[in-house]
């Protein structure tokens, strides 16, 4: 666990926020420094640091799997803004989970949608682009909408964890997101699936019912199969990430 002294040290030594907002080198440096200093901290300590550090310029993102991050964020900062990428391809259960979380957890849910609806995308690029060019589909339905939604912020949080895949093993609690030019906070990075399950049970959270139906990782319906962890995503394509956590 990170000591209060170490956390306050981060506040005291960092450059004033108003200067950092316009200084990506400063933010980049802050991300690396904070990631090292916060290693070992609890998810709540990491989230609290981010809310205190970035204030209104910090936003949380969720995939609407277990709803852990929205719940933690609301406990620390009631009314916290939470982004949900509504790609147009979600399972009904995922949309239902989003509705349930929004109505039971005191957050401000921001449903971010792509520029083109699915029928509009079909008309321009042909039906089922996800089957022919998943990278382009993800770019238009996830990467670009998220980048646009994150534009007002200097830092964002995601629920990714080191234990989810080999590619995520090296993520920091706080790191530099070069894709979006922002500080990225991963409060759950150190957690195992057991930790997540315990938090869901202890807090009576409304988890996505697909998690009880054999899905280990939940994304868009066409690209998600029942399976263990992220191996059920984009099966057979060699693709392992949608691009927002690259
Ligand atoms: S996960 Fe599949 S359906 Fe969803 S945006 Fe990516 S390619 Fe398209």
mmCIF file of C-alpha atoms and ligand atoms in Angstrom:
data_model
loop_
_atom_site.group_PDB
_atom_site.id
_atom_site.type_symbol
_atom_site.label_atom_id
_atom_site.label_comp_id
_atom_site.label_asym_id
_atom_site.label_seq_id
_atom_site.Cartn_x
_atom_site.Cartn_y
_atom_site.Cartn_z
ATOM 1 C CA UNK A 1 0.000 0.000 0.000
ATOM 2 C CA UNK A 2 1.319 3.458 -0.868
ATOM 3 C CA UNK A 3 1.752 5.764 2.096
ATOM 4 C CA UNK A 4 -0.126 9.038 2.471
ATOM 5 C CA UNK A 5 3.274 10.738 2.516
ATOM 6 C CA UNK A 6 4.157 9.398 -0.933
ATOM 7 C CA UNK A 7 0.766 10.480 -2.319
ATOM 8 C CA UNK A 8 1.039 13.994 -0.905
ATOM 9 C CA UNK A 9 4.571 14.189 -2.285
ATOM 10 C CA UNK A 10 3.082 13.719 -5.748
ATOM 11 C CA UNK A 11 0.735 16.643 -5.180
ATOM 12 C CA UNK A 12 3.406 18.919 -3.794
ATOM 13 C CA UNK A 13 6.119 18.325 -6.350
ATOM 14 C CA UNK A 14 4.198 18.219 -9.596
ATOM 15 C CA UNK A 15 4.009 21.306 -11.759
ATOM 16 C CA UNK A 16 0.845 23.383 -11.301
ATOM 17 C CA UNK A 17 -2.077 21.856 -13.170
ATOM 18 C CA UNK A 18 -2.875 24.845 -15.296
ATOM 19 C CA UNK A 19 0.648 24.669 -16.706
ATOM 20 C CA UNK A 20 0.513 20.896 -17.158
ATOM 21 C CA UNK A 21 -2.719 21.044 -19.153
ATOM 22 C CA UNK A 22 -0.888 22.666 -22.030
ATOM 23 C CA UNK A 23 2.293 20.688 -21.612
ATOM 24 C CA UNK A 24 2.161 17.107 -22.865
ATOM 25 C CA UNK A 25 5.814 16.579 -21.874
ATOM 26 C CA UNK A 26 4.908 17.580 -18.328
ATOM 27 C CA UNK A 27 1.896 15.270 -18.302
ATOM 28 C CA UNK A 28 3.993 12.476 -19.759
ATOM 29 C CA UNK A 29 6.544 12.956 -16.996
ATOM 30 C CA UNK A 30 3.828 13.119 -14.350
ATOM 31 C CA UNK A 31 2.319 9.843 -15.612
ATOM 32 C CA UNK A 32 5.618 7.983 -15.292
ATOM 33 C CA UNK A 33 6.387 9.463 -11.885
ATOM 34 C CA UNK A 34 2.900 8.748 -10.525
ATOM 35 C CA UNK A 35 2.852 5.230 -11.965
ATOM 36 C CA UNK A 36 6.024 4.352 -10.067
ATOM 37 C CA UNK A 37 5.000 6.095 -6.854
ATOM 38 C CA UNK A 38 1.530 4.554 -6.764
ATOM 39 C CA UNK A 39 2.651 0.973 -7.443
ATOM 40 C CA UNK A 40 1.148 -1.121 -4.652
ATOM 41 C CA UNK A 41 -1.656 1.351 -3.939
ATOM 42 C CA UNK A 42 -5.237 0.151 -3.806
ATOM 43 C CA UNK A 43 -7.559 0.911 -6.752
ATOM 44 C CA UNK A 44 -9.422 3.391 -4.554
ATOM 45 C CA UNK A 45 -6.180 5.191 -3.668
ATOM 46 C CA UNK A 46 -5.249 5.425 -7.341
ATOM 47 C CA UNK A 47 -8.692 6.718 -8.328
ATOM 48 C CA UNK A 48 -8.771 9.220 -5.464
ATOM 49 C CA UNK A 49 -5.339 10.494 -6.511
ATOM 50 C CA UNK A 50 -6.588 10.976 -10.084
ATOM 51 C CA UNK A 51 -9.777 12.792 -9.024
ATOM 52 C CA UNK A 52 -7.779 15.049 -6.699
ATOM 53 C CA UNK A 53 -5.037 15.621 -9.238
ATOM 54 C CA UNK A 54 -7.085 16.276 -12.365
ATOM 55 C CA UNK A 55 -10.501 17.302 -11.045
ATOM 56 C CA UNK A 56 -12.979 18.048 -13.811
ATOM 57 C CA UNK A 57 -10.400 17.116 -16.404
ATOM 58 C CA UNK A 58 -10.519 13.439 -15.394
ATOM 59 C CA UNK A 59 -13.044 10.931 -16.743
ATOM 60 C CA UNK A 60 -13.610 7.209 -16.198
ATOM 61 C CA UNK A 61 -14.386 4.728 -18.991
ATOM 62 C CA UNK A 62 -16.201 1.426 -18.603
ATOM 63 C CA UNK A 63 -16.999 -1.584 -20.789
ATOM 64 C CA UNK A 64 -20.052 -2.436 -18.664
ATOM 65 C CA UNK A 65 -18.779 -5.849 -17.618
ATOM 66 C CA UNK A 66 -18.823 -5.855 -13.817
ATOM 67 C CA UNK A 67 -19.357 -2.128 -13.249
ATOM 68 C CA UNK A 68 -16.554 -2.079 -10.665
ATOM 69 C CA UNK A 69 -14.887 1.116 -11.831
ATOM 70 C CA UNK A 70 -18.132 3.170 -12.061
ATOM 71 C CA UNK A 71 -19.027 2.024 -8.541
ATOM 72 C CA UNK A 72 -15.613 2.913 -7.112
ATOM 73 C CA UNK A 73 -15.652 6.268 -8.895
ATOM 74 C CA UNK A 74 -19.091 7.111 -7.510
ATOM 75 C CA UNK A 75 -18.003 6.174 -3.989
ATOM 76 C CA UNK A 76 -15.123 8.622 -4.234
ATOM 77 C CA UNK A 77 -16.785 11.312 -6.334
ATOM 78 C CA UNK A 78 -20.606 11.036 -6.570
ATOM 79 C CA UNK A 79 -21.750 12.174 -10.000
ATOM 80 C CA UNK A 80 -18.413 11.235 -11.591
ATOM 81 C CA UNK A 81 -18.491 11.249 -15.380
ATOM 82 C CA UNK A 82 -18.228 7.780 -16.883
ATOM 83 C CA UNK A 83 -17.817 7.094 -20.607
ATOM 84 C CA UNK A 84 -19.419 4.052 -22.193
ATOM 85 C CA UNK A 85 -18.611 3.394 -25.856
ATOM 86 C CA UNK A 86 -21.938 2.413 -27.382
ATOM 87 C CA UNK A 87 -20.616 0.889 -30.599
ATOM 88 C CA UNK A 88 -23.990 -0.138 -31.990
ATOM 89 C CA UNK A 89 -22.903 -3.783 -31.846
ATOM 90 C CA UNK A 90 -23.314 -4.505 -28.143
ATOM 91 C CA UNK A 91 -25.194 -7.467 -26.705
ATOM 92 C CA UNK A 92 -28.619 -6.577 -25.307
ATOM 93 C CA UNK A 93 -27.263 -7.718 -21.922
ATOM 94 C CA UNK A 94 -24.494 -5.122 -22.078
ATOM 95 C CA UNK A 95 -26.923 -2.313 -22.908
ATOM 96 C CA UNK A 96 -29.154 -3.559 -20.095
ATOM 97 C CA UNK A 97 -26.190 -3.490 -17.720
ATOM 98 C CA UNK A 98 -25.459 0.097 -18.768
ATOM 99 C CA UNK A 99 -29.064 1.074 -18.019
ATOM 100 C CA UNK A 100 -28.951 -0.725 -14.666
ATOM 101 C CA UNK A 101 -25.646 0.849 -13.645
ATOM 102 C CA UNK A 102 -26.852 4.299 -14.663
ATOM 103 C CA UNK A 103 -30.030 3.961 -12.624
ATOM 104 C CA UNK A 104 -28.440 2.490 -9.484
ATOM 105 C CA UNK A 105 -24.987 4.084 -9.227
ATOM 106 C CA UNK A 106 -24.645 7.854 -8.805
ATOM 107 C CA UNK A 107 -22.596 8.561 -11.912
ATOM 108 C CA UNK A 108 -23.080 10.775 -14.939
ATOM 109 C CA UNK A 109 -23.052 8.250 -17.775
ATOM 110 C CA UNK A 110 -21.815 9.564 -21.113
ATOM 111 C CA UNK A 111 -22.866 7.238 -23.933
ATOM 112 C CA UNK A 112 -20.412 7.820 -26.740
ATOM 113 C CA UNK A 113 -21.536 6.753 -30.208
ATOM 114 C CA UNK A 114 -19.684 6.499 -33.536
ATOM 115 C CA UNK A 115 -20.242 9.063 -36.248
ATOM 116 C CA UNK A 116 -22.021 6.498 -38.433
ATOM 117 C CA UNK A 117 -24.822 4.219 -37.253
ATOM 118 C CA UNK A 118 -24.439 0.543 -38.176
ATOM 119 C CA UNK A 119 -26.841 0.865 -41.155
ATOM 120 C CA UNK A 120 -24.949 3.971 -42.324
ATOM 121 C CA UNK A 121 -21.638 2.146 -42.032
ATOM 122 C CA UNK A 122 -23.102 -0.824 -43.928
ATOM 123 C CA UNK A 123 -24.222 1.521 -46.714
ATOM 124 C CA UNK A 124 -20.789 3.117 -47.088
ATOM 125 C CA UNK A 125 -18.417 0.216 -46.336
ATOM 126 C CA UNK A 126 -20.601 -2.834 -46.987
ATOM 127 C CA UNK A 127 -22.331 -5.119 -44.545
ATOM 128 C CA UNK A 128 -20.418 -6.730 -41.681
ATOM 129 C CA UNK A 129 -17.218 -4.728 -41.988
ATOM 130 C CA UNK A 130 -16.156 -6.359 -38.714
ATOM 131 C CA UNK A 131 -15.758 -9.678 -40.587
ATOM 132 C CA UNK A 132 -13.611 -8.224 -43.384
ATOM 133 C CA UNK A 133 -11.646 -5.427 -41.727
ATOM 134 C CA UNK A 134 -12.038 -5.451 -37.926
ATOM 135 C CA UNK A 135 -9.255 -2.900 -37.485
ATOM 136 C CA UNK A 136 -11.130 -0.349 -39.599
ATOM 137 C CA UNK A 137 -14.406 -1.191 -37.870
ATOM 138 C CA UNK A 138 -12.798 -0.746 -34.425
ATOM 139 C CA UNK A 139 -11.172 2.462 -35.568
ATOM 140 C CA UNK A 140 -14.497 3.990 -36.618
ATOM 141 C CA UNK A 141 -16.638 2.581 -33.810
ATOM 142 C CA UNK A 142 -14.237 2.700 -30.868
ATOM 143 C CA UNK A 143 -10.899 4.445 -31.342
ATOM 144 C CA UNK A 144 -12.074 7.633 -33.060
ATOM 145 C CA UNK A 145 -15.226 8.148 -30.941
ATOM 146 C CA UNK A 146 -13.203 7.674 -27.758
ATOM 147 C CA UNK A 147 -10.555 10.124 -28.895
ATOM 148 C CA UNK A 148 -13.250 12.711 -29.597
ATOM 149 C CA UNK A 149 -14.950 12.065 -26.241
ATOM 150 C CA UNK A 150 -11.642 12.398 -24.388
ATOM 151 C CA UNK A 151 -10.756 15.728 -26.000
ATOM 152 C CA UNK A 152 -11.909 17.885 -23.021
ATOM 153 C CA UNK A 153 -9.864 15.857 -20.535
ATOM 154 C CA UNK A 154 -6.211 15.467 -19.594
ATOM 155 C CA UNK A 155 -6.568 12.063 -17.924
ATOM 156 C CA UNK A 156 -8.849 9.051 -18.155
ATOM 157 C CA UNK A 157 -9.278 5.747 -16.357
ATOM 158 C CA UNK A 158 -9.896 2.314 -17.769
ATOM 159 C CA UNK A 159 -10.665 -0.991 -16.062
ATOM 160 C CA UNK A 160 -7.959 -3.081 -17.765
ATOM 161 C CA UNK A 161 -5.932 -5.492 -15.641
ATOM 162 C CA UNK A 162 -2.475 -7.079 -15.976
ATOM 163 C CA UNK A 163 -3.881 -10.574 -15.475
ATOM 164 C CA UNK A 164 -6.217 -10.302 -18.481
ATOM 165 C CA UNK A 165 -3.636 -11.103 -21.161
ATOM 166 C CA UNK A 166 0.077 -11.242 -21.938
ATOM 167 C CA UNK A 167 -0.202 -7.952 -23.763
ATOM 168 C CA UNK A 168 -1.550 -6.234 -20.664
ATOM 169 C CA UNK A 169 0.998 -7.673 -18.246
ATOM 170 C CA UNK A 170 3.148 -4.546 -18.369
ATOM 171 C CA UNK A 171 0.517 -1.845 -17.904
ATOM 172 C CA UNK A 172 1.114 0.745 -15.204
ATOM 173 C CA UNK A 173 -1.293 2.042 -12.590
ATOM 174 C CA UNK A 174 -0.681 5.385 -14.234
ATOM 175 C CA UNK A 175 0.914 5.638 -17.668
ATOM 176 C CA UNK A 176 1.173 7.813 -20.739
ATOM 177 C CA UNK A 177 -1.437 7.184 -23.428
ATOM 178 C CA UNK A 178 0.402 8.185 -26.580
ATOM 179 C CA UNK A 179 -2.627 7.398 -28.777
ATOM 180 C CA UNK A 180 -4.750 10.070 -27.153
ATOM 181 C CA UNK A 181 -1.992 12.261 -25.701
ATOM 182 C CA UNK A 182 -3.403 11.884 -22.187
ATOM 183 C CA UNK A 183 -2.534 10.431 -18.819
ATOM 184 C CA UNK A 184 -4.124 7.001 -18.507
ATOM 185 C CA UNK A 185 -5.017 5.586 -15.125
ATOM 186 C CA UNK A 186 -5.546 1.835 -14.665
ATOM 187 C CA UNK A 187 -6.712 1.516 -11.037
ATOM 188 C CA UNK A 188 -7.477 -2.208 -11.349
ATOM 189 C CA UNK A 189 -4.155 -3.109 -12.996
ATOM 190 C CA UNK A 190 -2.967 -5.197 -10.052
ATOM 191 C CA UNK A 191 -6.246 -7.009 -9.471
ATOM 192 C CA UNK A 192 -6.991 -10.642 -10.284
ATOM 193 C CA UNK A 193 -10.373 -11.955 -11.389
ATOM 194 C CA UNK A 194 -10.889 -13.126 -7.789
ATOM 195 C CA UNK A 195 -10.384 -9.573 -6.551
ATOM 196 C CA UNK A 196 -12.990 -8.347 -9.039
ATOM 197 C CA UNK A 197 -15.444 -11.088 -8.082
ATOM 198 C CA UNK A 198 -14.993 -10.330 -4.391
ATOM 199 C CA UNK A 199 -15.669 -6.618 -4.924
ATOM 200 C CA UNK A 200 -18.792 -7.397 -6.970
ATOM 201 C CA UNK A 201 -20.105 -9.749 -4.262
ATOM 202 C CA UNK A 202 -19.192 -7.491 -1.333
ATOM 203 C CA UNK A 203 -20.913 -4.511 -2.919
ATOM 204 C CA UNK A 204 -23.849 -6.314 -4.506
ATOM 205 C CA UNK A 205 -23.041 -4.964 -7.963
ATOM 206 C CA UNK A 206 -25.160 -5.669 -11.032
ATOM 207 C CA UNK A 207 -22.674 -7.489 -13.247
ATOM 208 C CA UNK A 208 -23.301 -8.194 -16.921
ATOM 209 C CA UNK A 209 -25.272 -11.496 -17.031
ATOM 210 C CA UNK A 210 -23.070 -12.715 -19.900
ATOM 211 C CA UNK A 211 -20.313 -13.239 -17.323
ATOM 212 C CA UNK A 212 -22.469 -16.007 -15.837
ATOM 213 C CA UNK A 213 -23.094 -17.421 -19.305
ATOM 214 C CA UNK A 214 -19.571 -18.477 -20.222
ATOM 215 C CA UNK A 215 -18.198 -15.175 -21.497
ATOM 216 C CA UNK A 216 -14.863 -14.305 -19.898
ATOM 217 C CA UNK A 217 -14.520 -10.976 -21.685
ATOM 218 C CA UNK A 218 -17.305 -8.941 -23.210
ATOM 219 C CA UNK A 219 -17.110 -6.722 -26.267
ATOM 220 C CA UNK A 220 -19.191 -6.257 -29.411
ATOM 221 C CA UNK A 221 -21.499 -9.196 -30.114
ATOM 222 C CA UNK A 222 -20.112 -10.152 -33.554
ATOM 223 C CA UNK A 223 -16.537 -10.286 -32.239
ATOM 224 C CA UNK A 224 -17.074 -12.006 -28.897
ATOM 225 C CA UNK A 225 -17.395 -15.743 -28.393
ATOM 226 C CA UNK A 226 -17.914 -17.652 -25.205
ATOM 227 C CA UNK A 227 -14.446 -18.375 -23.952
ATOM 228 C CA UNK A 228 -11.923 -17.912 -21.218
ATOM 229 C CA UNK A 229 -10.765 -14.324 -20.829
ATOM 230 C CA UNK A 230 -9.876 -12.353 -23.913
ATOM 231 C CA UNK A 231 -9.314 -15.480 -26.029
ATOM 232 C CA UNK A 232 -12.993 -15.211 -26.948
ATOM 233 C CA UNK A 233 -12.464 -11.896 -28.742
ATOM 234 C CA UNK A 234 -11.849 -11.666 -32.533
ATOM 235 C CA UNK A 235 -11.277 -15.411 -32.610
ATOM 236 C CA UNK A 236 -9.263 -16.628 -35.580
ATOM 237 C CA UNK A 237 -8.177 -13.175 -36.767
ATOM 238 C CA UNK A 238 -4.944 -12.721 -34.774
ATOM 239 C CA UNK A 239 -6.357 -9.462 -33.463
ATOM 240 C CA UNK A 240 -6.115 -9.109 -29.656
ATOM 241 C CA UNK A 241 -6.890 -5.435 -28.971
ATOM 242 C CA UNK A 242 -9.370 -2.997 -30.457
ATOM 243 C CA UNK A 243 -6.866 -0.134 -30.449
ATOM 244 C CA UNK A 244 -8.030 1.927 -27.481
ATOM 245 C CA UNK A 245 -5.540 0.209 -25.179
ATOM 246 C CA UNK A 246 -2.710 0.017 -27.703
HETATM 247 S S1 LIG B 1 -15.192 -5.212 -31.783
HETATM 248 FE FE1 LIG B 1 -15.935 -5.944 -33.801
HETATM 249 S S2 LIG B 1 -17.959 -4.994 -34.142
HETATM 250 FE FE2 LIG B 1 -16.936 -3.915 -32.422
HETATM 251 S S3 LIG B 1 -15.979 -2.172 -33.365
HETATM 252 FE FE3 LIG B 1 -14.423 -3.789 -33.314
HETATM 253 S S4 LIG B 1 -14.602 -4.942 -35.258
HETATM 254 FE FE4 LIG B 1 -16.431 -3.632 -35.028
#
